[in-house]
Short mmCIF file of C-alpha atoms in Angstrom, two decimals:
data_model
loop_
_atom_site.label_atom_id
_atom_site.label_comp_id
_atom_site.label_asym_id
_atom_site.label_seq_id
_atom_site.Cartn_x
_atom_site.Cartn_y
_atom_site.Cartn_z
CA MET A 1 -37.95 145.28 113.16
CA THR A 2 -35.61 143.24 115.37
CA GLU A 3 -32.02 142.20 114.79
CA THR A 4 -33.24 138.76 113.66
CA ASP A 5 -35.51 139.96 110.87
CA HIS A 6 -33.43 142.59 109.11
CA PHE A 7 -29.99 143.12 107.57
CA THR A 8 -27.76 146.14 107.83
CA ILE A 9 -26.81 147.66 104.50
CA GLY A 10 -23.32 146.13 104.76
CA GLU A 11 -24.63 142.62 105.39
CA PHE A 12 -27.27 143.01 102.70
CA ALA A 13 -24.59 144.08 100.23
CA ARG A 14 -22.50 140.99 101.01
CA ARG A 15 -25.50 138.66 100.66
CA THR A 16 -26.72 140.09 97.36
CA GLY A 17 -23.57 141.11 95.50
CA LEU A 18 -24.60 144.77 95.37
CA SER A 19 -22.17 147.43 96.51
CA LEU A 20 -22.96 149.96 99.21
CA LYS A 21 -22.84 152.70 96.59
CA ALA A 22 -25.29 150.82 94.37
CA LEU A 23 -27.71 150.19 97.23
CA ARG A 24 -27.68 153.84 98.20
CA GLY A 25 -28.28 154.81 94.59
CA TYR A 26 -31.14 152.33 94.18
CA ASP A 27 -32.70 153.73 97.35
CA GLU A 28 -32.50 157.30 96.05
CA SER A 29 -33.95 156.31 92.68
CA GLY A 30 -36.72 154.21 94.22
CA LEU A 31 -35.59 150.99 92.56
CA LEU A 32 -34.85 149.19 95.86
CA VAL A 33 -35.98 151.09 98.94
CA PRO A 34 -34.87 149.78 102.38
CA ALA A 35 -37.51 148.15 104.56
CA SER A 36 -36.76 150.77 107.19
CA VAL A 37 -34.44 153.67 107.94
CA ASP A 38 -33.42 154.59 111.49
CA PRO A 39 -34.80 158.11 112.01
CA TYR A 40 -31.90 159.08 114.27
CA THR A 41 -28.87 157.53 112.59
CA GLY A 42 -30.11 157.29 109.00
CA TYR A 43 -28.97 153.65 108.85
CA ARG A 44 -30.72 151.59 106.18
CA TYR A 45 -32.13 148.16 107.01
CA TYR A 46 -33.34 145.51 104.56
CA SER A 47 -35.70 142.59 105.13
CA PRO A 48 -35.04 138.98 104.04
CA ALA A 49 -38.02 139.30 101.66
CA GLN A 50 -36.05 141.88 99.65
CA GLU A 51 -33.13 139.57 99.04
CA PRO A 52 -34.52 137.80 95.92
CA THR A 53 -35.26 141.16 94.27
CA ALA A 54 -31.81 142.46 95.13
CA ARG A 55 -30.17 139.33 93.70
CA ARG A 56 -32.15 139.75 90.46
CA ILE A 57 -31.04 143.37 90.22
CA SER A 58 -27.43 142.30 90.77
CA LEU A 59 -27.62 139.66 88.02
CA LEU A 60 -29.39 141.95 85.58
CA ARG A 61 -26.79 144.66 86.13
CA ARG A 62 -24.03 142.13 85.46
CA LEU A 63 -25.61 141.82 82.00
CA ASP A 64 -25.09 145.59 81.58
CA MET A 65 -28.84 146.11 81.51
CA PRO A 66 -29.76 149.80 81.89
CA LEU A 67 -31.48 150.73 85.12
CA ALA A 68 -34.61 151.85 83.29
CA ARG A 69 -34.98 148.38 81.75
CA VAL A 70 -34.26 146.71 85.12
CA ARG A 71 -37.02 148.79 86.66
CA ALA A 72 -39.45 147.83 83.89
CA ILE A 73 -38.74 144.10 84.28
CA LEU A 74 -39.10 144.21 88.04
CA ALA A 75 -42.41 146.05 87.61
CA ALA A 76 -43.84 143.34 85.34
CA GLN A 77 -47.24 142.11 86.47
CA ASN A 78 -46.23 138.46 86.72
CA PRO A 79 -43.22 136.14 86.23
CA ALA A 80 -44.28 135.29 82.67
CA ALA A 81 -44.31 138.96 81.67
CA ALA A 82 -40.94 139.52 83.34
CA THR A 83 -39.53 136.52 81.49
CA ASP A 84 -40.85 137.79 78.15
CA ASP A 85 -39.35 141.22 78.79
CA LEU A 86 -35.98 139.72 79.70
CA ILE A 87 -35.87 137.48 76.62
CA ALA A 88 -36.87 140.41 74.38
CA TRP A 89 -34.08 142.54 75.82
CA TRP A 90 -31.53 139.75 75.39
CA THR A 91 -32.60 139.28 71.77
CA GLU A 92 -31.90 142.97 71.22
CA GLN A 93 -28.42 142.53 72.73
CA GLU A 94 -27.65 139.55 70.50
CA HIS A 95 -28.69 141.54 67.44
CA ALA A 96 -26.53 144.47 68.53
CA LEU A 97 -23.57 142.14 69.13
CA ALA A 98 -23.99 140.58 65.69
CA THR A 99 -23.95 144.06 64.15
CA ARG A 100 -20.81 144.98 66.07
CA ARG A 101 -19.17 141.71 65.00
CA GLY A 102 -20.05 142.51 61.40
CA THR A 103 -18.44 145.93 61.73
CA VAL A 104 -15.26 144.32 63.06
CA GLU A 105 -15.21 141.90 60.13
CA TYR A 106 -15.77 144.77 57.70
CA LEU A 107 -12.82 146.70 59.16
CA VAL A 108 -10.60 143.61 59.03
CA GLU A 109 -11.47 143.16 55.36
CA GLN A 110 -10.60 146.79 54.68
CA TRP A 111 -7.17 146.38 56.28
CA ARG A 112 -6.70 143.26 54.18
CA ASP A 113 -7.53 145.27 51.02
CA GLY A 114 -10.94 143.66 50.65
CA ALA A 115 -9.49 140.21 50.00
CA THR A 116 -12.61 138.47 51.34
CA SER A 117 -15.23 141.09 50.44
CA PRO A 118 -18.29 139.79 48.55
CA ALA A 119 -18.41 140.48 44.82
CA PHE A 120 -21.07 142.76 43.33
CA ASP A 121 -22.15 143.16 39.71
CA VAL A 122 -21.81 146.93 39.20
CA ALA A 123 -22.83 148.57 35.92
CA ALA A 124 -23.70 151.98 34.50
CA ARG A 125 -27.28 153.00 33.88
CA THR A 126 -29.00 156.10 32.55
CA VAL A 127 -31.84 157.48 34.69
CA PRO A 128 -34.38 159.91 33.15
CA GLU A 129 -35.53 163.06 34.91
CA ARG A 130 -38.30 162.44 37.43
CA LEU A 131 -40.81 164.45 39.41
CA LEU A 132 -40.25 163.80 43.11
CA ALA A 133 -42.00 164.46 46.38
CA SER A 134 -39.40 164.35 49.14
CA ILE A 135 -38.71 164.93 52.83
CA THR A 136 -35.23 165.86 54.10
CA THR A 137 -34.40 164.89 57.68
CA HIS A 138 -31.43 164.88 60.02
CA VAL A 139 -31.31 161.45 61.65
CA LEU A 140 -28.85 159.27 63.58
CA GLN A 141 -28.28 155.62 62.72
CA THR A 142 -30.47 154.25 65.52
CA GLU A 143 -33.46 156.15 64.13
CA LEU A 144 -32.76 155.58 60.44
CA MET A 145 -35.14 152.75 59.54
CA GLY A 146 -38.06 154.25 61.43
CA THR A 147 -37.47 157.63 59.78
CA LEU A 148 -37.26 156.12 56.30
CA ASN A 149 -40.51 154.21 56.69
CA ASP A 150 -42.32 157.15 58.28
CA SER A 151 -41.18 159.56 55.57
CA VAL A 152 -42.31 157.23 52.76
CA ARG A 153 -45.70 156.81 54.44
CA ARG A 154 -46.18 160.56 54.87
CA ILE A 155 -45.26 161.30 51.26
CA ARG A 156 -47.55 158.59 49.88
CA ASP A 157 -50.42 159.75 52.11
CA HIS A 158 -49.94 163.28 50.75
CA LEU A 159 -49.70 162.19 47.10
CA GLY A 160 -52.85 160.16 47.62
CA THR A 161 -54.75 163.40 48.23
CA GLN A 162 -53.35 165.01 45.06
CA GLU A 163 -53.87 164.48 41.35
CA ALA A 164 -50.83 162.23 41.28
CA THR A 165 -50.05 158.59 40.61
CA PHE A 166 -47.13 156.68 42.08
CA GLY A 167 -45.89 153.12 42.43
CA ASP A 168 -43.86 151.07 44.88
CA GLU A 169 -40.52 152.68 44.06
CA TRP A 170 -38.82 155.10 46.44
CA TRP A 171 -35.26 155.99 47.37
CA ALA A 172 -33.16 157.65 50.03
CA ILE A 173 -30.37 160.05 49.12
CA PHE A 174 -27.62 160.29 51.72
CA HIS A 175 -26.49 163.92 51.54
CA GLY A 176 -24.35 163.32 54.65
CA VAL A 177 -23.03 160.42 56.72
CA VAL A 178 -25.54 158.67 58.98
CA SER A 179 -23.92 157.00 61.99
CA PRO A 180 -24.27 156.96 65.78
CA ASP A 181 -22.45 160.33 65.78
CA SER A 182 -23.53 161.93 62.48
CA ASP A 183 -27.11 162.79 61.47
CA GLY A 184 -26.96 163.04 57.70
CA PRO A 185 -29.05 164.66 56.35
CA ILE A 186 -31.03 162.18 54.25
CA GLU A 187 -33.68 162.87 51.63
CA VAL A 188 -36.48 160.34 51.13
CA CYS A 189 -37.97 160.57 47.63
CA VAL A 190 -41.09 159.13 46.00
CA PRO A 191 -41.32 159.61 42.21
CA TYR A 192 -44.76 160.37 40.82
CA GLU A 193 -46.64 161.50 37.73
CA GLY A 194 -49.39 164.08 37.56
CA THR A 195 -49.88 167.15 39.72
CA ALA A 196 -48.98 167.63 43.38
CA GLY A 197 -48.11 170.54 45.62
CA PRO A 198 -45.80 170.84 48.62
CA SER A 199 -47.08 170.40 52.16
CA GLY A 200 -45.16 171.04 55.38
CA PRO A 201 -41.82 169.20 55.15
CA ILE A 202 -42.80 167.66 51.79
CA VAL A 203 -41.23 169.45 48.84
CA ILE A 204 -41.79 168.95 45.13
CA ARG A 205 -38.84 169.03 42.76
CA LEU A 206 -37.68 167.82 39.37
CA GLU A 207 -34.60 165.62 39.56
CA PRO A 208 -32.53 165.89 36.35
CA ALA A 209 -31.46 162.92 34.25
CA ARG A 210 -28.14 161.37 35.26
CA THR A 211 -25.79 158.45 34.81
CA GLU A 212 -25.34 156.15 37.79
CA ALA A 213 -23.12 153.29 38.80
CA ALA A 214 -25.46 150.78 40.43
CA THR A 215 -25.70 147.28 41.84
CA THR A 216 -28.59 145.19 43.15
CA ILE A 217 -28.47 143.74 46.68
CA THR A 218 -30.57 141.14 48.46
CA ARG A 219 -32.68 141.66 51.55
CA ALA A 220 -29.94 140.06 53.68
CA GLN A 221 -27.31 142.38 52.20
CA CYS A 222 -29.42 145.44 53.12
CA ALA A 223 -28.57 144.94 56.80
CA TYR A 224 -25.84 147.05 58.37
CA PRO A 225 -22.87 146.62 58.12
CA GLN A 226 -23.20 144.16 55.20
CA ILE A 227 -24.58 146.97 53.03
CA LEU A 228 -21.25 148.84 53.34
CA HIS A 229 -19.64 146.30 50.99
CA ALA A 230 -22.10 147.28 48.25
CA TYR A 231 -21.41 150.99 48.81
CA ASP A 232 -17.67 150.31 48.55
CA ALA A 233 -18.07 148.30 45.34
CA VAL A 234 -20.18 150.98 43.66
CA GLY A 235 -17.81 153.73 44.78
CA ARG A 236 -14.74 151.91 43.46
CA TRP A 237 -16.43 151.23 40.12
CA ALA A 238 -17.61 154.82 39.67
CA ARG A 239 -14.18 156.29 40.47
CA ALA A 240 -12.49 153.79 38.17
CA HIS A 241 -14.73 154.88 35.28
CA GLY A 242 -15.16 158.59 35.92
CA THR A 243 -15.91 161.31 38.48
CA VAL A 244 -18.57 161.07 41.18
CA THR A 245 -21.12 163.87 40.73
CA GLY A 246 -23.56 163.38 43.60
CA PRO A 247 -24.31 161.63 46.88
CA PRO A 248 -25.07 157.89 47.08
CA ARG A 249 -28.59 156.55 47.31
CA GLU A 250 -30.50 153.43 48.23
CA VAL A 251 -33.28 152.67 45.75
CA TYR A 252 -36.18 150.39 46.72
CA PRO A 253 -37.98 149.61 43.44
CA THR A 254 -40.38 146.94 44.71
CA PRO A 255 -42.17 145.95 47.94
CA TRP A 256 -39.91 144.49 50.64
CA PRO A 257 -39.44 140.77 49.87
CA ASP A 258 -40.00 137.94 52.33
CA ALA A 259 -36.96 135.85 51.35
CA PRO A 260 -33.52 137.02 52.61
CA SER A 261 -31.97 136.00 49.27
CA ALA A 262 -34.46 137.95 47.14
CA PRO A 263 -33.43 141.21 45.41
CA ALA A 264 -34.56 144.09 47.60
CA ALA A 265 -32.69 147.28 46.79
CA GLN A 266 -30.12 148.97 44.60
CA ILE A 267 -27.10 151.01 45.68
CA ALA A 268 -26.48 153.80 43.18
CA LEU A 269 -23.95 156.60 42.81
CA PRO A 270 -24.22 159.41 40.20
CA TYR A 271 -21.05 159.81 38.16
CA ARG A 272 -19.73 161.37 34.96
CA GLU A 273 -17.60 159.36 32.57
CA ASP A 274 -14.13 160.74 31.99
CA HIS A 275 -13.07 160.82 28.35
CA ARG A 276 -9.45 159.84 28.22
#
């Protein structure tokens, strides 16, 4: 290459908005390899044809896009595929930002003593003993929904091979906190009637009768962090009426509804009434 058809790494950095450190790193990782490298000096040289790619990398990195996702978008087979990948990633970021905003609003409401928290109709209910097939798993928040759905599917598939009958209802017991830093554990339970045996991670147990404080929430309220308001309401009610005797649970009594305003789940907390 001649001086008229290549850029030094310094000039290329100035033209594209990428730092020298970034360009060296992208070379080492294979994301953006120089057009040529002087075998004697080790100087890197870039061609004008690489400038559009480098500018795209610079813009994508300004969006805080991880390098792995940048690489995947640049490797798309055509502009339409790259565009679809970019829009899909940005949709994920908007969802994550909305969740973070909700967490901020939740914390603000806590510091304001819940002055603007939504109201929930909490009441006591008596639950009979039930036969359960369950799977207990340690899981972080990012993996929670996938783990819940997978566990329910595995339990139902197993019960389907047994002399057992079951319906749509299932629940998750949170024996520990599930967050980005804490992995529970959680226990996914499917109640059934008939006869069934354990298999692998699936255990069979009889859950005793209990009294619960419970409230019903809509599909929209099931989303995090909105669901925290329901947990708070149930916890306050149970402690105001007695002593908590077990971990909280999310009960899904029916198939997942289509409408955001439709009842979808119940938040329940076992408690014992104090006789005063």
